[in-house]
Short mmCIF file of C-alpha atoms in Angstrom, two decimals:
data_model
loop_
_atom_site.label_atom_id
_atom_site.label_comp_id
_atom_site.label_asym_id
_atom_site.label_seq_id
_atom_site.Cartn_x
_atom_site.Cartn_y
_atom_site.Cartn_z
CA UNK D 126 0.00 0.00 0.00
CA UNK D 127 1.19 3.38 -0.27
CA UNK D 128 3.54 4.48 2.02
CA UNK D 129 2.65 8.62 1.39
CA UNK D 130 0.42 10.09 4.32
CA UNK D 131 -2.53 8.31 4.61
CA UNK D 132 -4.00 10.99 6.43
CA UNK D 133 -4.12 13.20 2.96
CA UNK D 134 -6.08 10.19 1.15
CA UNK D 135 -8.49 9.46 3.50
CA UNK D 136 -11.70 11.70 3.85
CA UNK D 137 -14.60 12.07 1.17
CA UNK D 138 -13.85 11.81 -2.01
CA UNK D 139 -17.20 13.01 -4.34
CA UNK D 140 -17.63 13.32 -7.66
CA UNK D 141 -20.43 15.48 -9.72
CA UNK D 142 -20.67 13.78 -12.99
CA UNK D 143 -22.90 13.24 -16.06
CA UNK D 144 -23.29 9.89 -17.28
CA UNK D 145 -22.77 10.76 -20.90
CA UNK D 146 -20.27 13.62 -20.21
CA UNK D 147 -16.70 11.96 -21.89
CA UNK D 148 -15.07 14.95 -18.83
CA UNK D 149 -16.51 13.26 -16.35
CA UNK D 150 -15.74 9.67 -17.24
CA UNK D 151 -11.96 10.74 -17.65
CA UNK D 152 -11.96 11.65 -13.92
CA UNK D 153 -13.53 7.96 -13.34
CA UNK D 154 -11.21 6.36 -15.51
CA UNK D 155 -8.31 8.09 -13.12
CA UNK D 156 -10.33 7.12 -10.01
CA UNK D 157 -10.56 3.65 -10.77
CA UNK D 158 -7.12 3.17 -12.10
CA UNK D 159 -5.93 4.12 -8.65
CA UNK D 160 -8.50 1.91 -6.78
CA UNK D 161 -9.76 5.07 -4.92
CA UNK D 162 -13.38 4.72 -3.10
CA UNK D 163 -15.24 7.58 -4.08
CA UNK D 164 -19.64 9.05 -4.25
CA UNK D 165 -21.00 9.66 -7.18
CA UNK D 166 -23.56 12.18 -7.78
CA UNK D 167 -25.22 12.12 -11.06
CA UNK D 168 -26.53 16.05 -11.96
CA UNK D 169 -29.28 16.93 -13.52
CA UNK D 170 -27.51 19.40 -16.28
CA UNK D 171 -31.07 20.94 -16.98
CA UNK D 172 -31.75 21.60 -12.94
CA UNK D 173 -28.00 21.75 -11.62
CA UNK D 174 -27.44 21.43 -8.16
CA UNK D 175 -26.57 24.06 -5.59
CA UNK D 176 -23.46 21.86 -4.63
CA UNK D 177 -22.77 21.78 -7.94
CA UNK D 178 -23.26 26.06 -8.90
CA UNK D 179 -21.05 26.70 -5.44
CA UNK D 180 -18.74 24.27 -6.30
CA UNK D 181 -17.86 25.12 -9.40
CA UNK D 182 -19.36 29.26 -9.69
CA UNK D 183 -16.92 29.69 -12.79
CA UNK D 184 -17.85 27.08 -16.14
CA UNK D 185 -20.63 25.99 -13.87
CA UNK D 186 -20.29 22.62 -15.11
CA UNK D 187 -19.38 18.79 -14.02
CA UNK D 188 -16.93 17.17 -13.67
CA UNK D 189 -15.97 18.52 -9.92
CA UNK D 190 -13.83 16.58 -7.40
CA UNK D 191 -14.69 17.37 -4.15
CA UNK D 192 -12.22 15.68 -1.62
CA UNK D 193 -12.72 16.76 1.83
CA UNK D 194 -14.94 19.28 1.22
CA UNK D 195 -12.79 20.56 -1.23
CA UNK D 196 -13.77 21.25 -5.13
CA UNK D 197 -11.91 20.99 -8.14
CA UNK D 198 -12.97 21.73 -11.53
CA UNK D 199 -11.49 20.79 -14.87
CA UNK D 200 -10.89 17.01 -15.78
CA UNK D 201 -7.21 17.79 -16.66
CA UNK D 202 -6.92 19.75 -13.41
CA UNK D 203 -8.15 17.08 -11.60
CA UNK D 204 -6.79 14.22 -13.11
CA UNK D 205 -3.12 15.48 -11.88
CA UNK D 206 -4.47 16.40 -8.47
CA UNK D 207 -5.70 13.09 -7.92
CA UNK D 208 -2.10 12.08 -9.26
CA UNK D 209 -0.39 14.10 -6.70
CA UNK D 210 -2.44 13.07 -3.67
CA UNK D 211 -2.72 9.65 -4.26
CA UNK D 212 0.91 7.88 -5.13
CA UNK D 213 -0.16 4.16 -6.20
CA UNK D 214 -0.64 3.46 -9.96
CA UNK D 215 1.19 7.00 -11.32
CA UNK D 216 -0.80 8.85 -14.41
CA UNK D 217 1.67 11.25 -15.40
CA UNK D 218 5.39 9.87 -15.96
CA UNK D 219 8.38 10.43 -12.79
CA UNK D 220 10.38 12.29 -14.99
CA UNK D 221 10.17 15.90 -15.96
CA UNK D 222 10.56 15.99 -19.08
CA UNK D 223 8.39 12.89 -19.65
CA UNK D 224 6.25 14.75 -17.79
CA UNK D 225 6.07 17.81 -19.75
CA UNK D 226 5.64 15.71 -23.31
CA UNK D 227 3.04 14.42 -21.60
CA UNK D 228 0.54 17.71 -20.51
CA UNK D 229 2.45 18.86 -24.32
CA UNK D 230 -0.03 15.94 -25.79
CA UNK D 231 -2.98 15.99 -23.33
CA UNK D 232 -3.26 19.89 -24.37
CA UNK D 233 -3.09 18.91 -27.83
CA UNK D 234 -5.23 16.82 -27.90
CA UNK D 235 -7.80 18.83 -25.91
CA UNK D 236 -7.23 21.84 -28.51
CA UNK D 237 -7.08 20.12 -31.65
CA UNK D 238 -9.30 17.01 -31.10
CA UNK D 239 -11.49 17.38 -28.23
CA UNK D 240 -12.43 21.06 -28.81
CA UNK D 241 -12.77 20.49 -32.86
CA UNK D 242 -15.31 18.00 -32.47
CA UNK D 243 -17.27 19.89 -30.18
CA UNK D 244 -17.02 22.26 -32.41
CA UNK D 245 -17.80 20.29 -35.75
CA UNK D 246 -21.09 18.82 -33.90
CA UNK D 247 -22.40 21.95 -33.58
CA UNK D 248 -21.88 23.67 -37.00
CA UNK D 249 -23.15 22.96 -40.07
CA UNK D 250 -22.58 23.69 -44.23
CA UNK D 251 -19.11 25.08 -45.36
CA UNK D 252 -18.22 25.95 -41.33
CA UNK D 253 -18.28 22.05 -40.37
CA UNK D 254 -16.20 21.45 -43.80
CA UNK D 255 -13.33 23.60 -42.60
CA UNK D 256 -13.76 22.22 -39.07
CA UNK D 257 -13.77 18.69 -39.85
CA UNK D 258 -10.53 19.37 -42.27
CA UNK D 259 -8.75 20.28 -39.48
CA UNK D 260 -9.64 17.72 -36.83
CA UNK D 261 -9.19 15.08 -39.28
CA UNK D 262 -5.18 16.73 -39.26
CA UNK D 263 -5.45 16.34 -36.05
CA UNK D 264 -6.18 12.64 -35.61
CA UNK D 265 -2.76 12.57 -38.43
CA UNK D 266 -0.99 13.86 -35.89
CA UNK D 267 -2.00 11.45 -33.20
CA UNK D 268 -1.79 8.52 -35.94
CA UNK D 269 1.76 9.74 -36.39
CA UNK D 270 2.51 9.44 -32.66
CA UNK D 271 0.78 6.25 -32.10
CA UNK D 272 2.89 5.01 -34.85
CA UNK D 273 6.36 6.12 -33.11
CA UNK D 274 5.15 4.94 -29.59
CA UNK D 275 3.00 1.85 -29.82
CA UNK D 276 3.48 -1.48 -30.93
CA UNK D 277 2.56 -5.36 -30.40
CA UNK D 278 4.31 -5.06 -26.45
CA UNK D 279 3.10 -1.48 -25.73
CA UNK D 280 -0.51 -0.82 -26.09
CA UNK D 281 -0.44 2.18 -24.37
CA UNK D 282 1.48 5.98 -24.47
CA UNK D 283 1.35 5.24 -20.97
CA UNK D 284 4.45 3.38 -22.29
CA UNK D 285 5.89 0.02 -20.17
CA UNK D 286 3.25 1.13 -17.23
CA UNK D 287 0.15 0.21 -18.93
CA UNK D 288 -2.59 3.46 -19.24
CA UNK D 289 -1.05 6.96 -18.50
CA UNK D 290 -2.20 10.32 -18.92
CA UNK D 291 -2.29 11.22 -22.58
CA UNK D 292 -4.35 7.71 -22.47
CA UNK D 293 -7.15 8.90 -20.57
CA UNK D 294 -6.92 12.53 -21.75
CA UNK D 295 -7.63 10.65 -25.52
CA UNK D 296 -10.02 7.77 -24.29
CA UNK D 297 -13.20 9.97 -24.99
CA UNK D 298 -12.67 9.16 -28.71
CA UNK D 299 -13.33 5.26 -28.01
CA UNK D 300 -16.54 5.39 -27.56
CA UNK D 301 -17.85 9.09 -28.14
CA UNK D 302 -16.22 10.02 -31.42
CA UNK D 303 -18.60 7.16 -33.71
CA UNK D 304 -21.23 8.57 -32.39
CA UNK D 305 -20.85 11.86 -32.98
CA UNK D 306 -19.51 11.64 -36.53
CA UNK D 307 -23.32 9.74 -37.03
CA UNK D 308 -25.11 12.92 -35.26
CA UNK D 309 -23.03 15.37 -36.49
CA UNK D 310 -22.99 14.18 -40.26
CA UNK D 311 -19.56 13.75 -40.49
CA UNK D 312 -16.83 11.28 -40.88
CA UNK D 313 -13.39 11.33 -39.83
CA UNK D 314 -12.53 8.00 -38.75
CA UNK D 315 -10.83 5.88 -41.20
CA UNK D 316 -9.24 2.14 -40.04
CA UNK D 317 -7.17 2.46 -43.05
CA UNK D 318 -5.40 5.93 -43.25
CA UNK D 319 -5.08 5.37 -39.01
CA UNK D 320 -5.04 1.74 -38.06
CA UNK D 321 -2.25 2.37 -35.46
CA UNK D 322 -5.16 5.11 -33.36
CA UNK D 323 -7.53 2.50 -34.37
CA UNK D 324 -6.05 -0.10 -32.47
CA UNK D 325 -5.53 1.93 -29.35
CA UNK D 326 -9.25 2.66 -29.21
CA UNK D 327 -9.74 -1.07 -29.24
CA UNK D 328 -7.36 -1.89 -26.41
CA UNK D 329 -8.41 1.28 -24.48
CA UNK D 330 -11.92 -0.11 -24.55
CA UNK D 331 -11.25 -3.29 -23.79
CA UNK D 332 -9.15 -1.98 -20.02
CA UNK D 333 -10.74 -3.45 -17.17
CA UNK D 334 -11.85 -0.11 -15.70
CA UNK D 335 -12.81 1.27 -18.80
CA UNK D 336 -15.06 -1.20 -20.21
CA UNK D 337 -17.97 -0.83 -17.88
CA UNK D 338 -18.24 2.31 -18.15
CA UNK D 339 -19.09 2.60 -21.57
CA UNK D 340 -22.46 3.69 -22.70
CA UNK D 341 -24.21 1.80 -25.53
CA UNK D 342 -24.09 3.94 -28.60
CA UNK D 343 -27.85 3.64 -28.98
CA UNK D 344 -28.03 5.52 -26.00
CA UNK D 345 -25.27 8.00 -27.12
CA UNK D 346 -26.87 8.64 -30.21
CA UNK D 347 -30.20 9.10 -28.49
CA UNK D 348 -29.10 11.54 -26.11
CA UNK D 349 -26.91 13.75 -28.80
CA UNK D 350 -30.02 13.65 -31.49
CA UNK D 351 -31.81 15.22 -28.54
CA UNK D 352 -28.72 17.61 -27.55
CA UNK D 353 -27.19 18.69 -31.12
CA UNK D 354 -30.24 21.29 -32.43
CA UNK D 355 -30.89 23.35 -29.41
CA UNK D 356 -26.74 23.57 -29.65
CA UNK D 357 -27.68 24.25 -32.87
CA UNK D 358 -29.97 26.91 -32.69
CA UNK D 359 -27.76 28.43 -29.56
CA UNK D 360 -25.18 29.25 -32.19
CA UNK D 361 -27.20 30.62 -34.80
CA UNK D 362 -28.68 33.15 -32.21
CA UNK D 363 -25.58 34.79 -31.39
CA UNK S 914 28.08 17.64 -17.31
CA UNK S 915 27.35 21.85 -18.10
CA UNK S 916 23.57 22.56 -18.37
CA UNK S 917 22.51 23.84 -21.60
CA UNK S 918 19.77 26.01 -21.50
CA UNK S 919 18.43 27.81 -24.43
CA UNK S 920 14.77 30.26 -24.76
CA UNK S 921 13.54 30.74 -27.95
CA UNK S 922 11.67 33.40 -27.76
CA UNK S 923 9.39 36.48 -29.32
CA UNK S 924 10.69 39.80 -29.62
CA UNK S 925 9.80 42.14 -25.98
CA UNK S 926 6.29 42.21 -26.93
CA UNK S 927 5.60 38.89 -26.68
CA UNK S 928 4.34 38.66 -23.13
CA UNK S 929 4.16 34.13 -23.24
CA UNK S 930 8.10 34.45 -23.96
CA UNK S 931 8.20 36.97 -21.06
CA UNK S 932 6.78 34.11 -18.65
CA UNK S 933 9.33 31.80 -18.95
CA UNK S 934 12.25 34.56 -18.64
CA UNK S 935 11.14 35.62 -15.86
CA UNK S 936 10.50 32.01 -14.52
CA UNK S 937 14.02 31.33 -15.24
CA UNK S 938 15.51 34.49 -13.59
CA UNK S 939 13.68 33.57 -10.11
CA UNK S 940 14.90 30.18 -10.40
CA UNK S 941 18.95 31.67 -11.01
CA UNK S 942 19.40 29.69 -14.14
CA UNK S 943 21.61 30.98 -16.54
CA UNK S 944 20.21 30.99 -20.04
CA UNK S 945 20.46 31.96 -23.41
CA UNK S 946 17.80 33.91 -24.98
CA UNK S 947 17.60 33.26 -28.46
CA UNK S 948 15.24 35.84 -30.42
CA UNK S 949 13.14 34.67 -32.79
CA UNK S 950 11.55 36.47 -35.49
CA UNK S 951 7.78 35.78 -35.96
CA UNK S 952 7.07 36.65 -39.57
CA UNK S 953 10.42 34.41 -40.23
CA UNK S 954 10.99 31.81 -38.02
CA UNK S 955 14.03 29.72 -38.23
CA UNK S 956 14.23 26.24 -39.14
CA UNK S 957 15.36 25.47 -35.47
CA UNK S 958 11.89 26.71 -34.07
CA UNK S 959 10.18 25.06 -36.50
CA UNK S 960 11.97 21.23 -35.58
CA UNK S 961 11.74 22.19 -32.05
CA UNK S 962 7.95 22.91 -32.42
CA UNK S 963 7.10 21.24 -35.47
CA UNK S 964 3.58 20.66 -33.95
CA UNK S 965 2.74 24.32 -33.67
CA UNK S 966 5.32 26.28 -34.47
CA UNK S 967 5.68 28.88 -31.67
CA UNK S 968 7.46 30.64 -29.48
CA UNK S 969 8.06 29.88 -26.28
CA UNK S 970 10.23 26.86 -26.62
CA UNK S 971 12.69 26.18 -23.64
CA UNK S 972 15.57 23.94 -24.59
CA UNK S 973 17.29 21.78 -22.06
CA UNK S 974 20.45 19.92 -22.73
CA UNK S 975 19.20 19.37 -26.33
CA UNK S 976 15.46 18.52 -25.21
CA UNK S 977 12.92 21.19 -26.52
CA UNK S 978 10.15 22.06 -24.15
CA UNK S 979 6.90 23.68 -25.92
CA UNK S 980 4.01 25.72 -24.45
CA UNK S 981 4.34 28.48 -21.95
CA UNK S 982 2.31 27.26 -19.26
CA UNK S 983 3.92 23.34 -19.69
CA UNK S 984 7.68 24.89 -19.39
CA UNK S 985 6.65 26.68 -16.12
CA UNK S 986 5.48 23.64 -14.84
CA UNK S 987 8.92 21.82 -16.22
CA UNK S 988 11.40 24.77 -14.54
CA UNK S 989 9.06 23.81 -10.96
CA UNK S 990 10.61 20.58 -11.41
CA UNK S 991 13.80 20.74 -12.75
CA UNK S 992 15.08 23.27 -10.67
CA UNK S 993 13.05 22.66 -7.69
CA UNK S 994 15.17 24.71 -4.89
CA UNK S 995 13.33 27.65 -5.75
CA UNK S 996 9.80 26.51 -6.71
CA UNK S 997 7.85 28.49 -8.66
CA UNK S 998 4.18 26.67 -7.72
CA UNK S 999 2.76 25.58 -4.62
CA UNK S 1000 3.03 22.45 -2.58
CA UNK S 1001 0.16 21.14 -1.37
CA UNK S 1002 -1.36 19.10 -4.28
CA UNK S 1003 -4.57 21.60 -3.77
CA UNK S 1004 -3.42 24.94 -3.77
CA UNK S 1005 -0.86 23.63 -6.84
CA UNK S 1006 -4.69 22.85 -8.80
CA UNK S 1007 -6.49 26.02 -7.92
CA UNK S 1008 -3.00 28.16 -9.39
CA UNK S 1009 -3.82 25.95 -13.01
CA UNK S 1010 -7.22 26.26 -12.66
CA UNK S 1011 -6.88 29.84 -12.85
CA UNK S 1012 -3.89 29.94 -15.10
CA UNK S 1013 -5.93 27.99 -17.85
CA UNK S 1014 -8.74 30.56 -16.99
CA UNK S 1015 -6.97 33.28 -17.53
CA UNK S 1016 -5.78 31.88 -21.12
CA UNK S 1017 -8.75 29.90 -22.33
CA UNK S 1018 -11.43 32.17 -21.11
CA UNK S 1019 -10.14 35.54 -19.70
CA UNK S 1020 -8.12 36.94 -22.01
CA UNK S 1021 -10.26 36.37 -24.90
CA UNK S 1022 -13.78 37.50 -23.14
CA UNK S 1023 -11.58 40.52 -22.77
CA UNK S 1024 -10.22 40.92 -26.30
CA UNK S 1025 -13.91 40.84 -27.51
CA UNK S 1026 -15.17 43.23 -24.77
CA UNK S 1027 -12.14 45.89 -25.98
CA UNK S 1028 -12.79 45.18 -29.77
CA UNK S 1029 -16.71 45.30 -29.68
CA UNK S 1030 -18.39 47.54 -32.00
CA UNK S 1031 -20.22 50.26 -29.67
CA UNK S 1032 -23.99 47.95 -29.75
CA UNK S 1033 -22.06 45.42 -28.25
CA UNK S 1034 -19.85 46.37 -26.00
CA UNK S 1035 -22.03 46.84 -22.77
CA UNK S 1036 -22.60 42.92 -22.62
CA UNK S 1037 -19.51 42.00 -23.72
CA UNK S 1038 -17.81 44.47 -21.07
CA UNK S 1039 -19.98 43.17 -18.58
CA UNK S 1040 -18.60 39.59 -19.39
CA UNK S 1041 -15.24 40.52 -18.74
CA UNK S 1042 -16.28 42.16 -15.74
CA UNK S 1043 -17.74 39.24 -14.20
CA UNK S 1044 -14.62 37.06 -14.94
CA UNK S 1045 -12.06 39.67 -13.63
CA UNK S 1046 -14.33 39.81 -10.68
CA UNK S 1047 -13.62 35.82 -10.36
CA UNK S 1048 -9.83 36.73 -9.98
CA UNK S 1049 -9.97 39.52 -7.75
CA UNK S 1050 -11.65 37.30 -5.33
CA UNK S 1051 -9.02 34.19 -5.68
CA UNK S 1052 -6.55 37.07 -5.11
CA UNK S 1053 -8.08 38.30 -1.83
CA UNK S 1054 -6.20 40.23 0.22
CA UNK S 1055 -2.74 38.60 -0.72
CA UNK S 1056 -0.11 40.49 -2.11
CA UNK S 1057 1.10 37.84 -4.85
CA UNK S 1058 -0.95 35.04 -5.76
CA UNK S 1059 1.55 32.75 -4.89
CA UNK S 1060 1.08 34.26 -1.07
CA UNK S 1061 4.76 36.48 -0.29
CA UNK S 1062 5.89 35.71 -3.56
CA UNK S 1063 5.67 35.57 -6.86
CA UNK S 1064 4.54 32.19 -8.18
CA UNK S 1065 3.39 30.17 -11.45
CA UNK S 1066 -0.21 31.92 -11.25
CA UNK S 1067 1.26 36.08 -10.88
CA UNK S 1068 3.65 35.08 -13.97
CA UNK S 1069 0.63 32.94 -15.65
CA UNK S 1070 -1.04 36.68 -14.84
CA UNK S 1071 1.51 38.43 -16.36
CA UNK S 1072 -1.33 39.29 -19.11
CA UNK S 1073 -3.34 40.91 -16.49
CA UNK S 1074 -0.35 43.07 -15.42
CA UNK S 1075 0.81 44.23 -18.87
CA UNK S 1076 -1.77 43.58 -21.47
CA UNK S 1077 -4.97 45.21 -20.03
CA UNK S 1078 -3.22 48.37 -19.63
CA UNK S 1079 -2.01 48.43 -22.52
CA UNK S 1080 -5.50 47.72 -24.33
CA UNK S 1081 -7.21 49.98 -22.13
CA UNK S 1082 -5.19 52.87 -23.55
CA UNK S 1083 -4.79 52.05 -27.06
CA UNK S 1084 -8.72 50.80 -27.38
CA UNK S 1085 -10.17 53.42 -24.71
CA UNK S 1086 -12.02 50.60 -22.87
CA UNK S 1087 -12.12 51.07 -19.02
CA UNK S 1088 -11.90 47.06 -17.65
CA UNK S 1089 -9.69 46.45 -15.17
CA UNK S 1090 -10.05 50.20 -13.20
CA UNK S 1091 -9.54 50.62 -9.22
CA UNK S 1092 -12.96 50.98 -8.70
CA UNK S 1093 -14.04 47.52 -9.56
CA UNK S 1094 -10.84 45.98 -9.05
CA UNK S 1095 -8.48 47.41 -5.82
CA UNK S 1096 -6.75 43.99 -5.29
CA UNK S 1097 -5.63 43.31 -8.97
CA UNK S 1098 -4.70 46.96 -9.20
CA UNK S 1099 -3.03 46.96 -6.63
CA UNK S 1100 -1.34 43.38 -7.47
CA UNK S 1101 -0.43 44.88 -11.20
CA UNK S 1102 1.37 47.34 -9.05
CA UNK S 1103 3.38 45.23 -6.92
CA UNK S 1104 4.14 42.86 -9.57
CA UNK S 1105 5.56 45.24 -11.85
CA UNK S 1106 7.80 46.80 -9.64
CA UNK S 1107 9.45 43.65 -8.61
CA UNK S 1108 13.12 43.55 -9.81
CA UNK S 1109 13.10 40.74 -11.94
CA UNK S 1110 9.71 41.35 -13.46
CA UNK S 1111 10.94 45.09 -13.98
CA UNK S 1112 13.91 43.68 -16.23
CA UNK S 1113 12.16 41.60 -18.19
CA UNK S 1114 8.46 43.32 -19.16
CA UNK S 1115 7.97 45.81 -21.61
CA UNK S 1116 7.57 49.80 -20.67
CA UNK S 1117 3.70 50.23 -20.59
CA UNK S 1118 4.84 53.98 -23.37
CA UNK S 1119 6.34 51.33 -25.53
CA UNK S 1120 3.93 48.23 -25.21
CA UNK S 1121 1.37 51.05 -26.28
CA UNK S 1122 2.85 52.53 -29.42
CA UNK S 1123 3.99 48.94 -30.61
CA UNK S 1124 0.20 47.91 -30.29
CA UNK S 1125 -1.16 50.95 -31.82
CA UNK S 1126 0.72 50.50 -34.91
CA UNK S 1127 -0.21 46.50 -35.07
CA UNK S 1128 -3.70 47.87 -34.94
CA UNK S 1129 -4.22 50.69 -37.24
CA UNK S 1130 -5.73 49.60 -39.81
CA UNK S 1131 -8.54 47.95 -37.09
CA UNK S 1132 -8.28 51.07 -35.29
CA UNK S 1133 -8.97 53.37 -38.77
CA UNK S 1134 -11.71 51.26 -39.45
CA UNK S 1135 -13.61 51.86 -36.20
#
C-alpha cells in the first residue's frame, strides 16, 4: 500500500458527474485506475445542483472533485491532483521531461481534437467542412505518434506502465467520437489511413476499468439527437 | 556535465516568452535567450515545435520544451530549490485552474469586450467584468498570488499586469479600473515593480505605441 500520508487520502472523495459527459468519465477512468473509493452524484444538467453552482461558480459545469470538502474543476486539473495526492498506480510519468511531453499531448489533444469535435457537432454547411478538415489533421498527428510509440508489447502511451495520462486525456474518442460523426454528419474515422489510433481505441476499450463504463451507442446517439439542435440553434442566435 | 539552456523566444512584446524569462531568472538559471523572429521563423523553431510552431520553446540539454504554461510547470521541477508553484497538491490545482482561466477564457472575453463595436460592448464588457471579478476574489487580500511571492499563477497573470493596460489605452475601454478591481490593481502594481519582473516586461509607453501600430488599420476602421 502506499507508504505517502494516509492521512491526505483518507476523507470524502465526491464526484459530480454526467453519465454521458466523456469529462466526467476521464476523472472515473483516473479514479478507478488508482483503486480510490469515491460518491458519485449524477446532476441533472437541466436543474443543476446548488453543490454543484457553489462548487464550481466559474464554467458551472461537471466534472468537480470534491475531496474533503474541497472542489476541483477541470478534468485535466483534476486528473493530476488526484495524481499528486494519491501515489499508487502513477498517471503522469516520474520524470520531468516525460512529464512535460506528456501535458504537451494531453493539451493537444484537448485543442485540436477534443475542442474540434465539439465544435464540428455543432456547426453545419461550409463551417463544419473547414472544421472537420482540421480535426481530421489532427487525428494525423496522433496517428503519427501512435505510430512512433506503440506497438505489439506497448498498447499504451502510458508506455511500459500500462494506461497513462495522454491515455485517458484521448479515451473519450473510443466510444464518443462514432457517435458523434453519425449525429453530427460527419466522418473522420478511417481504419485504413489510421489503423495504429484505431487499435488503441480497441485496447483502451477493452481496459478493465474502462469497459464498464461505456455507454451503448444507442443511447449516445439518443441523447446527442436530442442535444445537437438546441446547440444548434444556440449558435445561430448569437 | 554543463547545463545547456536555451529560450527561444518572441521579440519584448511577446508577453508568453516573457513568462518563462522571468521564470528562469527567479529560479537563477543561466540561459540563453535566443530571439526569434515571428514573420520568419528559423528552421530550429520550426523542428523544435514542429507541432505548432511557436514561441516559447525552452531547450534543455538538447530537449525542446513547448508551451508556456507546460515549461513553467517543467522549470518547478527541474530546478526545484526555488519553486515556482505551490506544494500542497490543492493549492498547486487552484494556481492551473486559474492559469488555464486566464488563457482559455479571460483573455479572450476581454479581447472581444475591448474590440466590440459600440452595440455590443455593454454585454460584452460586462462579461469581462464578471470574470475579472472571479480573480480579484481568488486574489483576496494577498499580495502575490503565490502568497509572499511571486509564483506560477502572478507570472501565468503576467497578461493581467501588462496587457490590459495596454488595451485599455490604445482601445479606450475602461476594464480592469480601481474601482471595480483594488486587489488586482493593486497586485499589477506590486508585480511590476518587482526587480526581476521590472527587467524583463515591456515599458507600458512602448507596449502602447507597438500595439497601436499592429492595430491601425482595425483602429482606422472603427
Amino acid at each position: 500500500m502506499a507508504s505517502s500520508s494516509v492521512a491526505d487520502q483518507e476523507g470524502q472523495v465526491m464526484l459530480l458527474g454526467f453519465w454521458f459527459s466523456p469529462f466526467v468519465k476521464r476523472v472515473e477512468w483516473a479514479l478507478k485506475f488508482k483503486g480510490i473509493e469515491y460518491d458519485y452524484v449524477e446532476e441533472d444538467l437541466t436543474n443543476k445542483s446548488t453543490l454543484l453552482l457553489t462548487s464550481n461558480p466559474i464554467h458551472m459545469r461537471v466534472p468537480v472533485l470534491i475531496h474533503n470538502g474541497n472542489p476541483i474543476a477541470e478534468s485535466l486539473v483534476i486528473i493530476e491532483y488526484i495524481d499528486e495526492t494519491w501515489k499508487q498506480n502513477p498517471i503522469l510519468p516520474q520524470d520531468p521531461y516525460e512529464r512535460a511531453m506528456a501535458r504537451f499531448w494531453a493539451n493537444f489533444i484537448e485543442q485540436k481534437v477534443t475542442e474540434s469535435t465539439r465544435e464540428a457537432l455543432v456547426s453545419q454547411g461550409e463551417q463544419q467542412e473547414k472544421i472537420v478538415k482540421e480535426l481530421k489533421e489532427a487525428i494525423e498527428v496522433v496517428e503519427g505518434e501512435a505510430k512512433a510509440k506503440l506497438n505489439d508489447k506497448t498498447l499504451f502511451f502510458g508506455g511500459g506502465n500500462g494506461v497513462g495520462y495522454v491515455d485517458i486525456v484521448l479515451g473519450w474518442t473510443c466510444n464518443w467520437m462514432e457517435t458523434i460523426e453519425e449525429v453530427g454528419g460527419f466522418k473522420v474515422l478511417d481504419p485504413e489511413s489510421q489503423p495504429q489510433f484505431h487499435k488503441w481505441m480497441a485496447n483502451f476499450r477493452e481496459v478493465t476499468f474502462v469497459k464498464p463504463t461505456l455507454a451503448p451507442k444507442e443511447k449516445l446517439v439518443e441523447y446527442f439527437r436530442m442535444v445537437r439542435p438546441a446547440r444548434l440553434g444556440l449558435v445561430a442566435n448569437k | 556535465m554543463a547545463e545547456e539552456v536555451k529560450l527561444f523566444g518572441g521579440m519584448w512584446a511577446s508577453l508568453y516568452s516573457r513568462r518563462i524569462e522571468i521564470a528562469l531568472k527567479m529560479t537563477g538559471v543561466q540561459f540563453e535567450f535566443i530571439e526569434e523572429d515571428l514573420q520568419n521563423k528559423s528552421p530550429l523553431l520550426l523542428q523544435y515545435n514542429s507541432i505548432h510552431k511557436k514561441v516559447p520553446v525552452l531547450l534543455h540539454n538538447g530537449m525542446p520544451i513547448a508551451e508556456s504554461l507546460i515549461i513553467l510547470e517543467y522549470i518547478n521541477e527541474t530546478w526545484p530549490d526555488n519553486p515556482i508553484l505551490p506544494r500542497d497538491p490543492y493549492d498547486r490545482a487552484m494556481a492551473r485552474f486559474w492559469a488555464r482561466f486566464i488563457d482559455e477564457k479571460l483573455i479572450w472575453v476581454s479581447w472581444d469586450a475591448y474590440r466590440s463595436k459600440e452595440e455590443d460592448q455593454g454585454k460584452a464588457i460586462e462579461e469581462a467584468c464578471k470574470q475579472l471579478k472571479a480573480l480579484e476574489n481568488e486574489l483576496k487580500e494577498k499580495e502575490f498570488f503565490g502568497g509572499d511571492t511571486v509564483g506560477y499563477l502572478d507570472i501565468a497573470a503576467i497578461m493581467v499586469a501588462s496587457w490590459f493596460g495596454v488595451m485599455q489605452e490604445v482601445m479606450k475601454v475602461e476594464l480592469l479600473t480601481e474601482e471595480n478591481f483594488p486587489n488586482l490593481c493593486q497586485w499589477v502594481e506590486k508585480f511590476v515593480d518587482c526587480p526581476i519582473v521590472k527587467e524583463c516586461l515591456p515599458h507600458k509607453e512602448k507596449m502602447v505605441e507597438f500595439i497601436r501600430v499592429l492595430l491601425k488599420d482595425f483602429l482606422a476602421s472603427r
